Amino acid sequence: MSSASDPLAALGALPGVAESVESVRKAVDRVYGHRVMRRRSGEITSEAALRAARGSAALSGADWALEEVRRRTDFGADPEALVVGAALRLTAEAGQLLSIWRQSPMRVLARLHLVASGSAEEGDVVGRPRLAGEPVDEPLVDLPLPAADEVAGRLDGLSRVVIAGGSAPALVTAAVVHGELMALRPFASHNGLVARAAERIVLINSGLDPKAICPAEVGHAEQGPEAYLEAFKGYVSGTAEGMAAWIAHCGRAVELGARESTAVCEALQRGAA
């Protein structure tokens, strides 16, 4: 397929991207090949989801210890609890939307925002892209906010790319979906959480991580918010070097997620978890 009809394909040819793709594939294959996965994969998937939610929430300002996330049942008491609750709901919901994603990504994104919001408190801004003049609550990203008409056009373009499919590696597609949603911040709130949930959907749906045991959210959080934002600025720059750096950052996040689940497998094998 030509780069004109497959706009993500050219990104796979950027310097260093092929190496990132191969490194991610090897990391994913290693954890899938672990002997614990043959009989306890459901436990690994559940634990990975919990850790993914914790990591995504940490990048949105609620950096809780894993055991605190595990033990809590009330996520409506304060702003950080609301973020953690939203992240947990999104991680659970992502797996229910896989069959819809390739046919209607905008429907999935609307659903993700609705789930993240958790209630009707935000009024009629929930579940739809923002209109001109509507504010956005996304404290992590302080870059200029694209205008609503630009958001609409770019979301349409992103949707067309997803529906068309193509030859780009899953890592490249996931990184672009994540980066584009962060750049656009199309919703009134929870854009970072939604962007990372969408990345998760691409990684699972593509077949790279079908059992959802290599949570990129863990790796993004482990690399830290400063590195996350610096790499994201590379995506926003649109330069070849910046795009390659963002894809590499997302690849490293998947590798770190795979490493996390490998550690869980090892603990289960030892009988310590």
mmCIF file of C-alpha atoms in Angstrom:
data_model
loop_
_atom_site.group_PDB
_atom_site.id
_atom_site.type_symbol
_atom_site.label_atom_id
_atom_site.label_comp_id
_atom_site.label_asym_id
_atom_site.label_seq_id
_atom_site.Cartn_x
_atom_site.Cartn_y
_atom_site.Cartn_z
ATOM 1 C CA MET A 1 0.000 0.000 0.000
ATOM 2 C CA SER A 2 1.366 3.428 -0.868
ATOM 3 C CA SER A 3 2.132 6.047 1.776
ATOM 4 C CA ALA A 4 -0.632 8.207 0.282
ATOM 5 C CA SER A 5 -3.304 5.632 1.066
ATOM 6 C CA ASP A 6 -1.525 4.369 4.193
ATOM 7 C CA PRO A 7 -0.275 7.537 5.931
ATOM 8 C CA LEU A 8 1.156 5.697 8.929
ATOM 9 C CA ALA A 9 3.322 3.379 6.854
ATOM 10 C CA ALA A 10 6.009 6.007 6.293
ATOM 11 C CA LEU A 11 6.423 6.418 10.045
ATOM 12 C CA GLY A 12 7.570 2.838 10.295
ATOM 13 C CA ALA A 13 10.517 3.742 8.068
ATOM 14 C CA LEU A 14 11.745 6.575 10.288
ATOM 15 C CA PRO A 15 15.238 6.077 11.758
ATOM 16 C CA GLY A 16 15.114 3.862 14.825
ATOM 17 C CA VAL A 17 11.444 2.922 14.534
ATOM 18 C CA ALA A 18 12.041 -0.527 13.062
ATOM 19 C CA GLU A 19 14.400 -1.247 15.941
ATOM 20 C CA SER A 20 11.768 -0.143 18.462
ATOM 21 C CA VAL A 21 9.147 -2.323 16.796
ATOM 22 C CA GLU A 22 11.442 -5.352 16.886
ATOM 23 C CA SER A 23 12.442 -4.742 20.503
ATOM 24 C CA VAL A 24 8.790 -4.517 21.529
ATOM 25 C CA ARG A 25 7.929 -7.720 19.686
ATOM 26 C CA LYS A 26 10.718 -9.597 21.463
ATOM 27 C CA ALA A 27 9.649 -8.268 24.875
ATOM 28 C CA VAL A 28 6.024 -9.226 24.255
ATOM 29 C CA ASP A 29 6.989 -12.686 22.985
ATOM 30 C CA ARG A 30 9.087 -13.319 26.097
ATOM 31 C CA VAL A 31 6.256 -12.719 28.530
ATOM 32 C CA TYR A 32 3.754 -14.641 26.399
ATOM 33 C CA GLY A 33 6.193 -17.545 26.407
ATOM 34 C CA HIS A 34 6.478 -17.656 30.184
ATOM 35 C CA ARG A 35 5.372 -21.003 31.580
ATOM 36 C CA VAL A 36 2.934 -19.333 34.021
ATOM 37 C CA MET A 37 1.011 -17.894 31.056
ATOM 38 C CA ARG A 38 0.024 -21.379 29.948
ATOM 39 C CA ARG A 39 -2.182 -21.967 32.980
ATOM 40 C CA ARG A 40 -2.717 -18.650 34.764
ATOM 41 C CA SER A 41 -3.017 -16.080 31.977
ATOM 42 C CA GLY A 42 -6.305 -14.754 33.364
ATOM 43 C CA GLU A 43 -4.604 -13.769 36.601
ATOM 44 C CA ILE A 44 -1.838 -11.989 34.709
ATOM 45 C CA THR A 45 -4.397 -10.096 32.630
ATOM 46 C CA SER A 46 -6.306 -8.975 35.727
ATOM 47 C CA GLU A 47 -3.161 -7.858 37.518
ATOM 48 C CA ALA A 48 -1.908 -6.051 34.414
ATOM 49 C CA ALA A 49 -5.205 -4.155 34.177
ATOM 50 C CA LEU A 50 -4.922 -2.981 37.769
ATOM 51 C CA ARG A 51 -1.361 -1.831 37.241
ATOM 52 C CA ALA A 52 -2.290 -0.157 33.965
ATOM 53 C CA ALA A 53 -4.991 1.869 35.684
ATOM 54 C CA ARG A 54 -2.592 2.875 38.448
ATOM 55 C CA GLY A 55 -0.010 4.002 35.880
ATOM 56 C CA SER A 56 -2.460 6.015 33.814
ATOM 57 C CA ALA A 57 -3.880 7.690 36.913
ATOM 58 C CA ALA A 58 -0.357 8.583 38.061
ATOM 59 C CA LEU A 59 0.246 10.491 34.816
ATOM 60 C CA SER A 60 -3.014 12.368 35.403
ATOM 61 C CA GLY A 61 -1.907 13.519 38.844
ATOM 62 C CA ALA A 62 -3.060 10.691 41.135
ATOM 63 C CA ASP A 63 0.139 8.770 41.859
ATOM 64 C CA TRP A 64 -1.132 6.192 44.346
ATOM 65 C CA ALA A 65 0.668 3.114 45.567
ATOM 66 C CA LEU A 66 -0.520 -0.058 43.879
ATOM 67 C CA GLU A 67 -1.801 -1.537 47.127
ATOM 68 C CA GLU A 68 -3.854 1.581 47.800
ATOM 69 C CA VAL A 69 -5.525 1.194 44.404
ATOM 70 C CA ARG A 70 -6.076 -2.484 45.123
ATOM 71 C CA ARG A 71 -7.712 -2.048 48.522
ATOM 72 C CA ARG A 72 -9.856 1.037 47.928
ATOM 73 C CA THR A 73 -13.531 0.720 47.096
ATOM 74 C CA ASP A 74 -14.554 4.382 47.323
ATOM 75 C CA PHE A 75 -13.294 6.503 44.443
ATOM 76 C CA GLY A 76 -15.532 9.521 44.856
ATOM 77 C CA ALA A 77 -14.112 11.170 47.932
ATOM 78 C CA ASP A 78 -11.588 13.635 46.472
ATOM 79 C CA PRO A 79 -10.118 14.725 43.121
ATOM 80 C CA GLU A 80 -7.336 12.121 43.115
ATOM 81 C CA ALA A 81 -9.765 9.335 43.974
ATOM 82 C CA LEU A 82 -11.971 10.422 41.085
ATOM 83 C CA VAL A 83 -9.000 10.153 38.706
ATOM 84 C CA VAL A 84 -8.087 6.683 39.956
ATOM 85 C CA GLY A 85 -11.711 5.575 39.684
ATOM 86 C CA ALA A 86 -11.881 6.897 36.113
ATOM 87 C CA ALA A 87 -8.693 5.051 35.187
ATOM 88 C CA LEU A 88 -10.006 1.788 36.625
ATOM 89 C CA ARG A 89 -13.287 2.126 34.744
ATOM 90 C CA LEU A 90 -11.513 2.902 31.475
ATOM 91 C CA THR A 91 -9.172 -0.058 31.759
ATOM 92 C CA ALA A 92 -12.125 -2.361 32.323
ATOM 93 C CA GLU A 93 -14.173 -0.790 29.531
ATOM 94 C CA ALA A 94 -11.414 -0.926 26.919
ATOM 95 C CA GLY A 95 -11.729 -4.675 26.582
ATOM 96 C CA GLN A 96 -15.434 -4.358 25.822
ATOM 97 C CA LEU A 97 -14.902 -2.027 22.872
ATOM 98 C CA LEU A 98 -12.443 -3.970 20.738
ATOM 99 C CA SER A 99 -14.958 -5.102 18.128
ATOM 100 C CA ILE A 100 -16.284 -1.565 17.678
ATOM 101 C CA TRP A 101 -12.946 0.225 17.357
ATOM 102 C CA ARG A 102 -12.119 -0.644 13.744
ATOM 103 C CA GLN A 103 -15.643 0.198 12.542
ATOM 104 C CA SER A 104 -16.323 3.325 14.599
ATOM 105 C CA PRO A 105 -13.400 4.770 16.559
ATOM 106 C CA MET A 106 -15.317 7.964 17.296
ATOM 107 C CA ARG A 107 -18.076 5.971 18.938
ATOM 108 C CA VAL A 108 -15.449 4.278 21.108
ATOM 109 C CA LEU A 109 -13.808 7.563 22.061
ATOM 110 C CA ALA A 110 -17.175 9.036 23.026
ATOM 111 C CA ARG A 111 -17.873 5.984 25.163
ATOM 112 C CA LEU A 112 -14.468 6.207 26.822
ATOM 113 C CA HIS A 113 -15.059 9.829 27.772
ATOM 114 C CA LEU A 114 -18.492 8.993 29.133
ATOM 115 C CA VAL A 115 -17.041 6.159 31.218
ATOM 116 C CA ALA A 116 -14.189 8.343 32.477
ATOM 117 C CA SER A 117 -16.600 11.089 33.502
ATOM 118 C CA GLY A 118 -18.631 8.581 35.464
ATOM 119 C CA SER A 119 -21.690 10.784 35.841
ATOM 120 C CA ALA A 120 -23.673 13.575 34.265
ATOM 121 C CA GLU A 121 -21.989 16.214 36.440
ATOM 122 C CA GLU A 122 -20.214 17.724 33.440
ATOM 123 C CA GLY A 123 -23.506 18.237 31.634
ATOM 124 C CA ASP A 124 -23.831 18.007 27.884
ATOM 125 C CA VAL A 125 -20.065 18.127 27.251
ATOM 126 C CA VAL A 126 -19.721 14.462 28.238
ATOM 127 C CA GLY A 127 -19.119 12.014 25.413
ATOM 128 C CA ARG A 128 -18.655 14.526 22.593
ATOM 129 C CA PRO A 129 -15.803 16.637 21.200
ATOM 130 C CA ARG A 130 -15.644 20.149 22.574
ATOM 131 C CA LEU A 131 -17.179 23.092 20.749
ATOM 132 C CA ALA A 132 -15.645 26.486 20.115
ATOM 133 C CA GLY A 133 -15.068 28.382 23.329
ATOM 134 C CA GLU A 134 -15.505 25.395 25.652
ATOM 135 C CA PRO A 135 -12.686 25.033 28.203
ATOM 136 C CA VAL A 136 -10.528 21.945 28.682
ATOM 137 C CA ASP A 137 -9.316 20.619 32.016
ATOM 138 C CA GLU A 138 -6.018 18.880 31.236
ATOM 139 C CA PRO A 139 -3.369 20.202 33.634
ATOM 140 C CA LEU A 140 -0.575 17.876 32.508
ATOM 141 C CA VAL A 141 -0.358 19.397 29.026
ATOM 142 C CA ASP A 142 0.235 23.135 28.763
ATOM 143 C CA LEU A 143 0.714 23.320 24.998
ATOM 144 C CA PRO A 144 -1.595 25.532 22.918
ATOM 145 C CA LEU A 145 -5.054 24.073 22.489
ATOM 146 C CA PRO A 146 -6.145 23.417 18.880
ATOM 147 C CA ALA A 147 -9.350 25.156 17.813
ATOM 148 C CA ALA A 148 -12.558 23.145 17.788
ATOM 149 C CA ASP A 149 -12.794 23.085 13.981
ATOM 150 C CA GLU A 150 -9.239 21.767 13.722
ATOM 151 C CA VAL A 151 -10.076 19.121 16.320
ATOM 152 C CA ALA A 152 -13.086 17.984 14.288
ATOM 153 C CA GLY A 153 -11.078 17.713 11.089
ATOM 154 C CA ARG A 154 -8.184 15.847 12.648
ATOM 155 C CA LEU A 155 -10.465 13.462 14.524
ATOM 156 C CA ASP A 156 -12.163 12.656 11.240
ATOM 157 C CA GLY A 157 -8.781 12.005 9.661
ATOM 158 C CA LEU A 158 -7.707 9.787 12.548
ATOM 159 C CA SER A 159 -10.952 7.860 12.314
ATOM 160 C CA ARG A 160 -10.472 7.293 8.585
ATOM 161 C CA VAL A 161 -6.955 5.979 9.144
ATOM 162 C CA VAL A 162 -8.100 3.548 11.828
ATOM 163 C CA ILE A 163 -11.012 2.268 9.737
ATOM 164 C CA ALA A 164 -8.835 1.873 6.629
ATOM 165 C CA GLY A 165 -6.222 -0.146 8.492
ATOM 166 C CA GLY A 166 -2.901 -0.485 6.743
ATOM 167 C CA SER A 167 0.561 -1.952 6.959
ATOM 168 C CA ALA A 168 1.960 0.163 9.798
ATOM 169 C CA PRO A 169 3.156 -1.806 12.828
ATOM 170 C CA ALA A 170 0.797 -1.875 15.809
ATOM 171 C CA LEU A 171 3.263 0.156 17.874
ATOM 172 C CA VAL A 172 3.241 2.969 15.316
ATOM 173 C CA THR A 173 -0.562 3.068 15.115
ATOM 174 C CA ALA A 174 -0.911 2.983 18.897
ATOM 175 C CA ALA A 175 1.615 5.786 19.334
ATOM 176 C CA VAL A 176 -0.099 7.978 16.739
ATOM 177 C CA VAL A 177 -3.576 7.425 18.226
ATOM 178 C CA HIS A 178 -2.229 8.239 21.687
ATOM 179 C CA GLY A 179 -0.260 11.268 20.539
ATOM 180 C CA GLU A 180 -3.024 12.697 18.364
ATOM 181 C CA LEU A 181 -5.610 12.510 21.136
ATOM 182 C CA MET A 182 -3.218 14.138 23.583
ATOM 183 C CA ALA A 183 -2.411 16.857 21.063
ATOM 184 C CA LEU A 184 -6.059 17.578 20.257
ATOM 185 C CA ARG A 185 -7.469 17.202 23.776
ATOM 186 C CA PRO A 186 -10.884 16.809 22.122
ATOM 187 C CA PHE A 187 -12.928 16.465 25.308
ATOM 188 C CA ALA A 188 -13.651 18.818 28.180
ATOM 189 C CA SER A 189 -11.730 16.569 30.586
ATOM 190 C CA HIS A 190 -9.925 13.226 31.025
ATOM 191 C CA ASN A 191 -8.108 13.490 27.689
ATOM 192 C CA GLY A 192 -4.913 11.873 28.937
ATOM 193 C CA LEU A 193 -6.807 8.936 30.428
ATOM 194 C CA VAL A 194 -8.821 8.509 27.230
ATOM 195 C CA ALA A 195 -5.702 8.735 25.029
ATOM 196 C CA ARG A 196 -3.929 6.027 27.004
ATOM 197 C CA ALA A 197 -7.044 3.823 26.973
ATOM 198 C CA ALA A 198 -7.211 4.214 23.190
ATOM 199 C CA GLU A 199 -3.552 3.233 22.898
ATOM 200 C CA ARG A 200 -4.401 0.161 24.981
ATOM 201 C CA ILE A 201 -7.244 -0.757 22.620
ATOM 202 C CA VAL A 202 -4.959 -0.535 19.579
ATOM 203 C CA LEU A 203 -2.271 -2.712 21.162
ATOM 204 C CA ILE A 204 -4.811 -5.386 22.102
ATOM 205 C CA ASN A 205 -6.907 -5.210 18.947
ATOM 206 C CA SER A 206 -3.895 -5.364 16.651
ATOM 207 C CA GLY A 207 -2.888 -8.760 18.000
ATOM 208 C CA LEU A 208 0.378 -7.458 19.443
ATOM 209 C CA ASP A 209 -0.927 -7.931 22.991
ATOM 210 C CA PRO A 210 -4.216 -9.832 22.662
ATOM 211 C CA LYS A 211 -4.389 -10.853 26.329
ATOM 212 C CA ALA A 212 -3.613 -7.307 27.545
ATOM 213 C CA ILE A 213 -0.630 -8.349 29.646
ATOM 214 C CA CYS A 214 1.886 -5.707 28.494
ATOM 215 C CA PRO A 215 0.361 -2.480 29.861
ATOM 216 C CA ALA A 216 1.983 0.532 28.223
ATOM 217 C CA GLU A 217 0.450 2.706 30.956
ATOM 218 C CA VAL A 218 2.837 1.098 33.446
ATOM 219 C CA GLY A 219 5.804 1.960 31.265
ATOM 220 C CA HIS A 220 4.679 5.522 30.624
ATOM 221 C CA ALA A 221 4.380 6.091 34.364
ATOM 222 C CA GLU A 222 7.697 4.382 35.101
ATOM 223 C CA GLN A 223 9.534 6.646 32.672
ATOM 224 C CA GLY A 224 8.026 9.607 34.508
ATOM 225 C CA PRO A 225 5.849 12.573 33.538
ATOM 226 C CA GLU A 226 8.805 14.703 32.455
ATOM 227 C CA ALA A 227 10.031 12.122 29.948
ATOM 228 C CA TYR A 228 6.436 11.502 28.836
ATOM 229 C CA LEU A 229 5.855 15.174 28.106
ATOM 230 C CA GLU A 230 9.223 15.662 26.449
ATOM 231 C CA ALA A 231 8.550 12.766 24.084
ATOM 232 C CA PHE A 232 5.025 14.021 23.474
ATOM 233 C CA LYS A 233 6.391 17.415 22.431
ATOM 234 C CA GLY A 234 8.324 15.526 19.775
ATOM 235 C CA TYR A 235 5.049 14.188 18.423
ATOM 236 C CA VAL A 236 3.501 17.654 18.422
ATOM 237 C CA SER A 237 6.508 19.060 16.561
ATOM 238 C CA GLY A 238 5.691 16.835 13.591
ATOM 239 C CA THR A 239 9.371 16.431 12.710
ATOM 240 C CA ALA A 240 10.793 13.062 11.730
ATOM 241 C CA GLU A 241 13.066 13.086 14.759
ATOM 242 C CA GLY A 242 10.255 14.078 17.098
ATOM 243 C CA MET A 243 7.851 11.477 15.765
ATOM 244 C CA ALA A 244 10.487 8.755 15.965
ATOM 245 C CA ALA A 245 11.294 9.744 19.550
ATOM 246 C CA TRP A 246 7.618 9.555 20.535
ATOM 247 C CA ILE A 247 7.189 6.140 18.925
ATOM 248 C CA ALA A 248 10.346 4.925 20.672
ATOM 249 C CA HIS A 249 9.033 6.258 23.979
ATOM 250 C CA CYS A 250 5.759 4.392 23.504
ATOM 251 C CA GLY A 251 7.703 1.274 22.541
ATOM 252 C CA ARG A 252 9.762 1.483 25.699
ATOM 253 C CA ALA A 253 6.522 1.843 27.660
ATOM 254 C CA VAL A 254 5.227 -1.438 26.231
ATOM 255 C CA GLU A 255 8.532 -3.138 27.019
ATOM 256 C CA LEU A 256 8.375 -1.934 30.618
ATOM 257 C CA GLY A 257 4.786 -3.154 30.833
ATOM 258 C CA ALA A 258 5.935 -6.547 29.594
ATOM 259 C CA ARG A 259 8.696 -6.554 32.183
ATOM 260 C CA GLU A 260 6.169 -5.772 34.901
ATOM 261 C CA SER A 261 4.007 -8.722 33.916
ATOM 262 C CA THR A 262 7.051 -10.959 33.686
ATOM 263 C CA ALA A 263 7.775 -10.072 37.312
ATOM 264 C CA VAL A 264 4.182 -10.978 38.204
ATOM 265 C CA CYS A 265 4.628 -14.319 36.431
ATOM 266 C CA GLU A 266 7.826 -14.959 38.371
ATOM 267 C CA ALA A 267 6.104 -14.129 41.660
ATOM 268 C CA LEU A 268 3.233 -16.477 40.875
ATOM 269 C CA GLN A 269 5.695 -19.191 39.937
ATOM 270 C CA ARG A 270 7.425 -18.803 43.298
ATOM 271 C CA GLY A 271 4.070 -18.864 45.067
ATOM 272 C CA ALA A 272 4.589 -15.363 46.397
ATOM 273 C CA ALA A 273 1.523 -13.823 44.739
#
